[in-house]
C-alpha positions as a Markdown table, in Angstrom:
| # | Residue | x | y | z |
|---|---|---|---|---|
| 1 | Unk | -5.6 | 35.8 | -48.6 |
| 2 | Unk | -2.3 | 36.5 | -49.8 |
| 3 | Unk | -0.3 | 36.3 | -46.6 |
| 4 | Unk | 2.6 | 34.4 | -46.3 |
| 5 | Unk | 1.8 | 30.8 | -45.0 |
| 6 | Unk | 2.2 | 30.4 | -41.4 |
| 7 | Unk | 5.9 | 28.7 | -40.5 |
| 8 | Unk | 5.9 | 25.4 | -38.9 |
| 9 | Unk | 7.1 | 25.7 | -35.6 |
| 10 | Unk | 10.8 | 23.7 | -36.8 |
| 11 | Unk | 10.8 | 26.4 | -39.9 |
| 12 | Unk | 10.6 | 29.4 | -37.2 |
| 13 | Unk | 13.3 | 27.9 | -34.7 |
| 14 | Unk | 15.4 | 27.1 | -37.9 |
| 15 | Unk | 15.5 | 30.7 | -39.2 |
| 16 | Unk | 15.8 | 32.0 | -35.5 |
| 17 | Unk | 19.0 | 29.8 | -35.0 |
| 18 | Unk | 20.4 | 31.4 | -38.3 |
| 19 | Unk | 20.8 | 28.4 | -39.7 |
| 20 | Unk | 20.4 | 29.5 | -43.6 |
| 21 | Unk | 23.6 | 31.6 | -42.7 |
| 22 | Unk | 25.3 | 29.3 | -40.6 |
| 23 | Unk | 24.0 | 25.7 | -40.6 |
| 24 | Unk | 24.9 | 23.7 | -37.7 |
| 25 | Unk | 22.3 | 21.2 | -36.9 |
| 26 | Unk | 21.5 | 17.9 | -38.8 |
| 27 | Unk | 18.0 | 16.9 | -39.7 |
| 28 | Unk | 15.8 | 16.0 | -37.1 |
| 29 | Unk | 17.8 | 17.9 | -34.3 |
| 30 | Unk | 14.9 | 20.6 | -34.1 |
| 31 | Unk | 12.6 | 17.7 | -33.8 |
| 32 | Unk | 14.6 | 16.0 | -31.1 |
| 33 | Unk | 15.2 | 19.5 | -29.2 |
| 34 | Unk | 11.2 | 20.7 | -29.5 |
| 35 | Unk | 10.2 | 17.3 | -28.0 |
| 36 | Unk | 12.6 | 17.3 | -25.3 |
| 37 | Unk | 11.3 | 20.6 | -24.4 |
| 38 | Unk | 7.9 | 19.5 | -24.8 |
| 39 | Unk | 7.0 | 21.6 | -28.1 |
| 40 | Unk | 8.0 | 24.8 | -26.2 |
| 41 | Unk | 9.5 | 26.9 | -28.8 |
| 42 | Unk | 11.5 | 29.8 | -26.8 |
| 43 | Unk | 12.7 | 27.1 | -24.8 |
| 44 | Unk | 13.8 | 25.0 | -27.6 |
| 45 | Unk | 15.5 | 27.8 | -29.2 |
| 46 | Unk | 17.0 | 29.0 | -26.1 |
| 47 | Unk | 18.9 | 25.0 | -25.5 |
| 48 | Unk | 19.5 | 25.1 | -29.3 |
| 49 | Unk | 21.3 | 28.5 | -29.5 |
| 50 | Unk | 23.5 | 27.6 | -26.5 |
| 51 | Unk | 24.5 | 24.3 | -27.9 |
| 52 | Unk | 25.4 | 26.4 | -31.1 |
| 53 | Unk | 27.2 | 28.7 | -28.9 |
| 54 | Unk | 29.4 | 26.4 | -27.9 |
| 55 | Unk | 31.0 | 25.5 | -31.1 |
| 56 | Unk | 33.7 | 28.0 | -31.4 |
| 57 | Unk | 34.7 | 26.7 | -35.3 |
| 58 | Unk | 31.4 | 28.3 | -36.3 |
| 59 | Unk | 31.9 | 31.4 | -38.7 |
| 60 | Unk | 29.1 | 33.6 | -39.8 |
| 61 | Unk | 30.1 | 35.5 | -42.3 |
| 62 | Unk | 31.6 | 39.3 | -41.2 |
| 63 | Unk | 32.4 | 38.0 | -37.8 |
| 64 | Unk | 35.3 | 35.9 | -36.2 |
| 65 | Unk | 34.7 | 32.7 | -34.6 |
| 66 | Unk | 34.8 | 34.1 | -30.9 |
| 67 | Unk | 32.2 | 36.6 | -31.8 |
| 68 | Unk | 30.2 | 34.4 | -33.6 |
| 69 | Unk | 30.0 | 32.1 | -30.1 |
| 70 | Unk | 29.1 | 35.7 | -28.1 |
| 71 | Unk | 26.7 | 36.1 | -30.9 |
| 72 | Unk | 24.4 | 32.8 | -30.6 |
| 73 | Unk | 24.9 | 33.4 | -26.6 |
| 74 | Unk | 23.3 | 36.6 | -27.5 |
| 75 | Unk | 20.6 | 35.7 | -29.3 |
| 76 | Unk | 19.9 | 32.9 | -26.5 |
| 77 | Unk | 19.3 | 35.5 | -24.3 |
| 78 | Unk | 16.4 | 36.7 | -25.4 |
| 79 | Unk | 14.7 | 33.1 | -25.5 |
| 80 | Unk | 15.6 | 32.6 | -21.6 |
| 81 | Unk | 12.7 | 31.0 | -19.8 |
| 82 | Unk | 12.4 | 33.7 | -17.0 |
| 83 | Unk | 11.9 | 31.2 | -14.1 |
| 84 | Unk | 14.9 | 29.4 | -14.7 |
| 85 | Unk | 18.3 | 31.2 | -13.0 |
| 86 | Unk | 20.3 | 28.4 | -14.1 |
| 87 | Unk | 20.6 | 25.7 | -16.7 |
| 88 | Unk | 20.1 | 22.0 | -15.3 |
| 89 | Unk | 23.6 | 21.2 | -14.1 |
| 90 | Unk | 25.2 | 24.4 | -15.1 |
């Protein structure tokens, strides 16, 4: 088959976090958050995007810092677990 290799969970998460354009997490962070979320990719993405959104020093090319924060928060909403209206301690 000439189709692309299936991305690992970690690679998929990194891609969806826009880590190529806007690196933020250290090596091993994806694995850590994945295990925290019992291997659930969407929950992991939601948590990691919110963490990323909190850092106002990040700069995605073409977006100011404030926009970057809003951008990652908006991405996080895509992966928000439907059953939880609130994050723990939120």
